[in-house]
XYZ file of C-alpha atoms in Angstrom:
428
model
C -22.629 2.281 -21.426
C -26.207 1.700 -20.253
C -27.281 1.174 -16.633
C -30.604 0.645 -14.918
C -31.665 0.304 -11.310
C -33.141 -3.092 -10.472
C -36.552 -3.055 -8.784
C -37.408 -6.729 -8.281
C -35.402 -8.742 -5.744
C -35.476 -11.950 -3.777
C -33.906 -12.634 -0.394
C -30.993 -15.101 -0.137
C -28.651 -16.322 2.593
C -26.141 -13.600 1.696
C -28.401 -10.733 0.754
C -30.948 -9.484 -1.754
C -30.315 -10.277 -5.418
C -32.338 -9.821 -8.636
C -35.132 -12.350 -9.163
C -33.470 -13.771 -12.279
C -30.204 -14.593 -10.441
C -29.498 -17.766 -8.508
C -27.383 -18.652 -5.452
C -25.280 -21.793 -5.329
C -22.685 -23.391 -3.089
C -19.237 -22.258 -4.201
C -17.699 -25.741 -3.865
C -20.101 -27.076 -6.513
C -18.405 -24.858 -9.083
C -14.995 -23.962 -7.638
C -11.946 -25.770 -6.304
C -10.218 -24.117 -3.353
C -6.645 -25.356 -3.787
C -4.617 -25.182 -0.586
C -0.946 -24.155 -0.688
C 2.037 -25.733 1.052
C 4.058 -24.980 4.164
C 7.683 -26.034 3.651
C 8.871 -24.398 6.885
C 11.157 -21.434 7.328
C 14.267 -23.630 7.154
C 13.660 -23.853 3.395
C 13.378 -20.060 2.908
C 16.124 -18.510 0.761
C 17.033 -15.076 -0.541
C 17.098 -16.487 -4.069
C 15.603 -19.643 -5.522
C 13.433 -21.332 -8.110
C 10.073 -20.110 -6.773
C 8.972 -16.983 -4.972
C 7.057 -18.071 -1.851
C 3.790 -16.185 -1.291
C 2.687 -15.849 2.338
C -0.507 -14.364 3.769
C 1.385 -11.172 4.613
C 2.150 -10.707 0.904
C -1.589 -10.696 0.206
C -2.429 -8.251 2.985
C 0.531 -5.944 2.311
C 1.959 -6.564 5.786
C 5.044 -8.183 4.228
C 7.170 -6.566 1.527
C 10.220 -8.766 1.870
C 10.502 -11.671 -0.571
C 11.548 -15.235 0.223
C 12.186 -18.093 -2.203
C 12.108 -21.889 -2.077
C 13.885 -24.512 -4.182
C 11.837 -27.618 -3.401
C 9.739 -29.600 -5.890
C 6.134 -28.415 -6.015
C 2.972 -29.624 -7.764
C 1.850 -27.295 -10.573
C -1.491 -26.619 -8.895
C 0.363 -25.087 -5.920
C 1.939 -22.456 -8.193
C 0.061 -19.203 -8.834
C 0.380 -16.935 -11.830
C -0.686 -13.290 -12.080
C -4.164 -14.186 -13.344
C -4.997 -16.485 -10.419
C -7.263 -15.489 -7.537
C -5.652 -16.076 -4.145
C -7.606 -15.939 -0.872
C -6.238 -15.939 2.692
C -7.796 -18.296 5.241
C -5.094 -17.794 7.870
C -3.506 -14.762 9.527
C -5.394 -11.800 8.072
C -8.456 -13.742 6.935
C -10.460 -12.935 3.802
C -7.903 -11.048 1.702
C -8.579 -11.540 -2.024
C -5.700 -10.831 -4.387
C -4.619 -11.225 -7.992
C -1.332 -10.326 -9.664
C 1.083 -12.456 -7.613
C 3.349 -15.183 -8.966
C 4.932 -18.062 -7.066
C 4.215 -20.972 -4.755
C 1.588 -20.056 -2.160
C 1.469 -21.013 1.503
C -0.972 -23.322 3.291
C -2.858 -20.318 4.678
C -3.870 -19.411 1.124
C -6.289 -21.016 -1.338
C -6.124 -20.661 -5.115
C -9.483 -20.446 -6.889
C -10.030 -22.738 -9.871
C -13.360 -22.974 -11.701
C -14.421 -26.584 -12.307
C -14.633 -27.636 -15.929
C -18.415 -28.136 -15.878
C -18.932 -24.559 -14.612
C -16.603 -22.651 -16.914
C -19.533 -21.550 -19.094
C -21.432 -20.349 -16.036
C -18.782 -18.230 -14.286
C -16.604 -15.332 -15.356
C -13.324 -15.691 -13.436
C -12.750 -11.955 -13.001
C -16.326 -11.572 -11.748
C -15.508 -14.134 -9.049
C -12.597 -11.946 -7.996
C -14.888 -8.948 -7.497
C -17.628 -11.079 -5.952
C -15.297 -12.440 -3.281
C -13.766 -8.966 -2.719
C -17.271 -7.764 -1.891
C -18.712 -10.696 0.092
C -16.008 -13.031 1.369
C -15.241 -11.580 4.795
C -18.910 -11.373 5.718
C -19.419 -14.936 4.538
C -16.406 -16.292 6.433
C -17.299 -14.585 9.684
C -21.009 -15.251 9.326
C -21.153 -18.900 8.326
C -21.887 -20.072 11.894
C -23.351 -18.673 15.072
C -19.941 -18.914 16.713
C -17.266 -16.294 16.116
C -14.978 -17.482 13.358
C -11.329 -17.603 14.336
C -8.148 -18.012 12.364
C -7.979 -21.635 13.503
C -11.149 -22.651 11.651
C -11.593 -19.983 8.967
C -10.997 -22.679 6.349
C -14.027 -24.538 7.718
C -16.204 -21.843 6.144
C -15.365 -23.026 2.605
C -18.215 -25.580 2.345
C -20.624 -22.853 3.459
C -19.526 -20.196 0.956
C -22.082 -19.135 -1.652
C -21.751 -17.539 -5.076
C -24.201 -15.787 -7.395
C -25.087 -17.336 -10.733
C -26.056 -14.387 -12.874
C -26.047 -14.343 -16.707
C -22.463 -14.898 -17.914
C -22.598 -11.842 -20.180
C -23.626 -9.666 -17.233
C -20.831 -11.092 -15.075
C -18.420 -10.101 -17.843
C -19.778 -6.541 -18.011
C -19.543 -6.136 -14.213
C -15.950 -7.387 -14.245
C -15.019 -5.048 -17.108
C -16.410 -1.938 -15.415
C -14.756 -2.628 -12.053
C -11.479 -3.678 -13.685
C -11.491 -0.429 -15.669
C -11.141 1.489 -12.403
C -8.363 -0.845 -11.249
C -6.512 -0.291 -14.526
C -6.724 3.488 -14.092
C -5.499 3.168 -10.502
C -2.612 0.932 -11.563
C -1.581 3.369 -14.301
C -1.524 6.240 -11.799
C 0.572 4.139 -9.401
C 3.059 3.321 -12.158
C 3.264 7.012 -13.082
C 4.080 7.839 -9.465
C 6.762 5.148 -9.308
C 8.390 6.570 -12.437
C 8.130 10.155 -11.160
C 9.714 9.296 -7.812
C 12.442 7.192 -9.455
C 13.173 10.139 -11.747
C 13.497 12.497 -8.774
C 15.779 10.017 -6.992
C 17.875 9.527 -10.138
C 18.461 13.291 -10.373
C 19.293 13.401 -6.656
C 21.834 10.570 -6.939
C 23.367 11.995 -10.085
C 23.859 15.412 -8.498
C 24.525 14.703 -4.832
C 25.884 11.156 -4.631
C 27.854 10.835 -7.879
C 28.384 14.625 -8.312
C 28.242 14.226 -12.110
C 27.434 17.906 -12.908
C 30.242 19.043 -10.597
C 33.097 16.747 -11.652
C 35.172 19.702 -12.856
C 35.095 21.389 -9.451
C 37.730 21.013 -6.760
C 36.876 18.341 -4.157
C 37.848 18.180 -0.492
C 37.599 15.338 1.991
C 34.838 15.605 4.613
C 35.330 13.632 7.819
C 31.669 13.571 8.895
C 30.526 11.978 5.616
C 33.733 10.034 5.102
C 34.108 11.043 1.447
C 35.154 13.876 -0.851
C 32.630 16.607 -1.618
C 32.772 19.717 -3.819
C 34.734 22.539 -2.201
C 32.492 25.193 -0.657
C 29.620 22.801 0.073
C 28.569 22.483 3.713
C 27.873 19.535 5.968
C 25.424 20.170 8.803
C 23.751 18.175 11.506
C 20.080 17.486 10.812
C 19.215 19.398 13.973
C 20.863 22.518 12.500
C 18.573 22.633 9.460
C 15.351 21.218 10.890
C 13.116 21.083 13.912
C 11.662 17.608 14.486
C 8.254 17.718 16.177
C 6.754 14.549 17.619
C 3.090 13.680 17.149
C 0.347 13.252 19.736
C 0.053 10.291 22.103
C -3.243 8.443 21.848
C -5.356 5.567 23.138
C -7.566 3.216 21.142
C -10.794 5.194 21.886
C -9.155 8.233 20.236
C -9.145 6.475 16.839
C -12.005 5.909 14.414
C -12.054 4.034 11.106
C -14.911 6.235 9.881
C -14.209 9.574 8.245
C -15.080 11.621 11.312
C -12.642 13.850 13.158
C -9.241 14.703 11.679
C -7.186 12.499 9.385
C -4.719 10.639 11.608
C -1.250 10.033 10.189
C 0.386 7.006 11.812
C 3.125 4.464 11.225
C 0.722 2.727 8.859
C 1.130 5.620 6.408
C 4.807 4.834 5.766
C 6.051 2.570 3.018
C 9.085 0.479 3.861
C 12.182 2.422 2.932
C 10.246 5.678 2.636
C 7.221 7.092 0.859
C 3.584 7.690 1.753
C 0.800 5.095 1.917
C -2.744 6.464 1.622
C -4.477 4.336 4.261
C -6.194 6.501 6.821
C -7.684 6.349 10.261
C -9.253 9.343 11.988
C -8.467 11.117 15.248
C -11.408 11.914 17.532
C -9.379 12.563 20.692
C -8.872 15.886 22.453
C -5.115 15.997 23.164
C -3.862 17.193 19.760
C -2.271 20.645 19.745
C -1.288 23.071 17.001
C 2.196 21.581 16.611
C 0.670 18.132 15.897
C -1.045 19.401 12.731
C 0.251 18.447 9.276
C -0.850 19.664 5.857
C -0.540 18.433 2.304
C 3.093 18.270 1.270
C 4.556 18.316 4.794
C 7.657 16.205 5.402
C 7.376 13.560 8.132
C 9.560 10.741 9.457
C 8.786 7.397 11.154
C 10.019 7.126 14.741
C 9.174 3.489 15.535
C 9.328 0.161 13.733
C 8.223 -3.436 14.149
C 9.509 -4.779 10.815
C 12.253 -7.437 11.051
C 14.664 -5.523 8.804
C 14.053 -2.048 10.317
C 12.794 -0.686 6.995
C 10.340 1.818 8.474
C 12.120 3.593 11.334
C 13.877 6.682 9.975
C 11.909 6.486 6.717
C 10.585 9.812 5.374
C 7.263 10.546 3.665
C 5.459 13.463 2.061
C 1.954 13.861 3.511
C -0.957 13.426 1.105
C -4.390 14.068 2.611
C -7.726 12.865 1.193
C -9.909 15.262 -0.792
C -11.861 17.548 1.496
C -9.248 17.605 4.260
C -6.889 20.555 4.670
C -5.074 19.242 7.721
C -4.322 16.074 9.642
C -2.876 15.020 13.002
C 0.349 13.038 13.369
C 0.682 10.282 15.940
C 3.491 9.792 18.438
C 4.937 7.103 16.154
C 6.066 9.752 13.701
C 7.259 13.351 13.618
C 7.000 16.432 11.444
C 10.246 17.789 10.003
C 10.062 21.577 9.963
C 12.878 22.956 7.810
C 14.471 26.390 7.999
C 14.643 26.613 4.195
C 11.697 25.761 1.906
C 14.047 24.655 -0.874
C 15.315 21.851 1.378
C 12.057 19.860 1.610
C 12.338 17.506 -1.358
C 16.124 17.402 -1.072
C 15.931 16.268 2.568
C 13.144 13.812 1.732
C 15.298 12.147 -0.940
C 18.409 12.351 1.254
C 16.666 10.595 4.146
C 15.086 8.030 1.830
C 18.427 7.254 0.205
C 20.050 6.836 3.620
C 17.123 5.130 5.421
C 19.232 2.110 6.328
C 21.750 4.392 8.029
C 18.900 6.274 9.735
C 17.699 3.025 11.305
C 21.039 2.615 13.093
C 20.011 5.526 15.332
C 17.139 3.398 16.705
C 17.169 1.143 19.732
C 14.903 -1.484 21.207
C 14.249 -5.225 21.107
C 10.810 -6.041 19.688
C 9.948 -2.434 18.844
C 12.572 -0.020 17.571
C 12.458 3.651 18.590
C 14.455 6.368 16.857
C 16.656 8.171 19.389
C 15.773 11.669 18.275
C 18.442 13.641 20.139
C 21.148 11.291 18.889
C 19.714 11.395 15.379
C 19.517 15.189 15.218
C 23.064 15.579 16.566
C 24.789 12.865 14.545
C 22.888 12.594 11.267
C 25.028 14.676 8.918
C 23.486 16.233 5.824
C 25.345 17.494 2.772
C 24.103 21.011 1.995
C 24.828 22.337 -1.521
C 25.092 26.078 -2.239
C 21.740 27.926 -2.395
C 21.796 28.382 -6.190
C 22.277 24.635 -6.775
C 19.644 23.751 -4.169
C 17.137 26.106 -5.781
C 17.852 24.693 -9.245
C 17.378 21.138 -7.963
C 14.138 22.147 -6.226
C 12.813 23.666 -9.461
C 13.418 20.344 -11.245
C 11.882 17.961 -8.703
C 9.035 20.010 -7.210
C 6.796 19.545 -10.312
C 7.416 15.791 -10.099
C 6.245 15.653 -6.499
C 3.268 17.912 -7.184
C 2.203 15.498 -9.925
C 2.638 12.571 -7.504
C 0.322 14.303 -5.021
C -2.286 14.995 -7.732
C -2.106 11.391 -8.959
C -2.441 10.025 -5.432
C -5.535 12.123 -4.799
C -7.014 10.877 -8.083
C -6.230 7.299 -7.015
C -8.166 7.873 -3.790
C -11.141 9.228 -5.762
C -11.080 6.303 -8.195
C -10.949 3.833 -5.292
C -13.902 5.547 -3.634
C -16.000 5.398 -6.805
C -14.996 1.772 -7.447
C -15.759 0.721 -3.874
C -19.143 2.470 -4.041
C -20.027 0.668 -7.280
C -18.717 -2.728 -6.126
C -21.656 -3.901 -3.928
C -24.211 -2.238 -6.196
C -22.987 -4.191 -9.222
C -22.101 -7.479 -7.516
C -25.516 -7.700 -5.804
C -27.379 -6.583 -8.936
C -28.801 -3.384 -7.476
C -27.377 -1.516 -10.463
C -27.592 -3.510 -13.698
C -25.247 -2.988 -16.643
C -27.306 -3.618 -19.741
C -24.620 -2.768 -22.273
C -21.081 -1.386 -22.490
């Protein structure tokens, strides 16, 4: 792989580019195909087509809906299509989704006469790097959701040598492939840990030969000699710090701030960080790598976040973080309980959510939860054996997640350098 720094540039409407590159209107080379809006009355739990909404592009929606109506082929996306949001969260660029897409989304299609001028994957990276600035900068007035689509005739693209576009796309996609492989590893590792948990503590497969007794709190038979305790008997639940908007920064200054945004629906940790620059945080609001936390509030329609657990993963270079009032740290009285309780709470997240109240925003009723959430506690020898099996899996998940963050940082650093031709790839 051979790189060189470019030294000769020319100024364009969207930034400096190498002298041998050109700028052109996107609509001269690309079709922006608008999706459909059938209306929520046509949404189904199962159907012919998955329906892709703007929230599916931004990650704000995990739930799937389907439609059964007749649709033109051009309104159907496959995994190799570029989709762009021009409604809701504007400027999201995504590939890898399949289904019919909504009217707030455009599918990118290169016109036949330009297919020898543009590398499709390069367009994906180009729009990832420039689209938001172009949308919000196409006029002197502040662009709003209502007229974000009006920016399309004003969008520009770079016409660089096709071979160079291909090399740029290959290098950036290489990082994405590594990231995706790490994510898949983590999914497999966590599913393995959950499979062991269910086999041992839900189905009791290794203990079938033991005597079982009925437990009223859990409403089922459990191995004789095993205990059932209230969550409040095995753990202290410590709420995070209250905060105002000025206490939060998107730049990496202050302490890493762990909020509701760090929880995956159903449980698990999402590595998207903000930073706390306030002054109200105390010692008991501090979390470290590997700490167990739980979500206390929820605004999702199916209550998939409240009561969901997560294992904290901090970015490289940070030894501690601060948790917000929307979540709490679970401090256990036995170290061997951590991954067991995490999996137990994740497996029973739907039940956990029943301890929450509220109309538009759900809040976990902590006292009720601690007193009435019953936990099956196996004998110490079994708990220790289980811990010895799953701890290496979770340690590997943490290592992988940190590597994902590093890969993303390198990729995102390279992205504008390559797309704007500051750093030229001469050969791979």
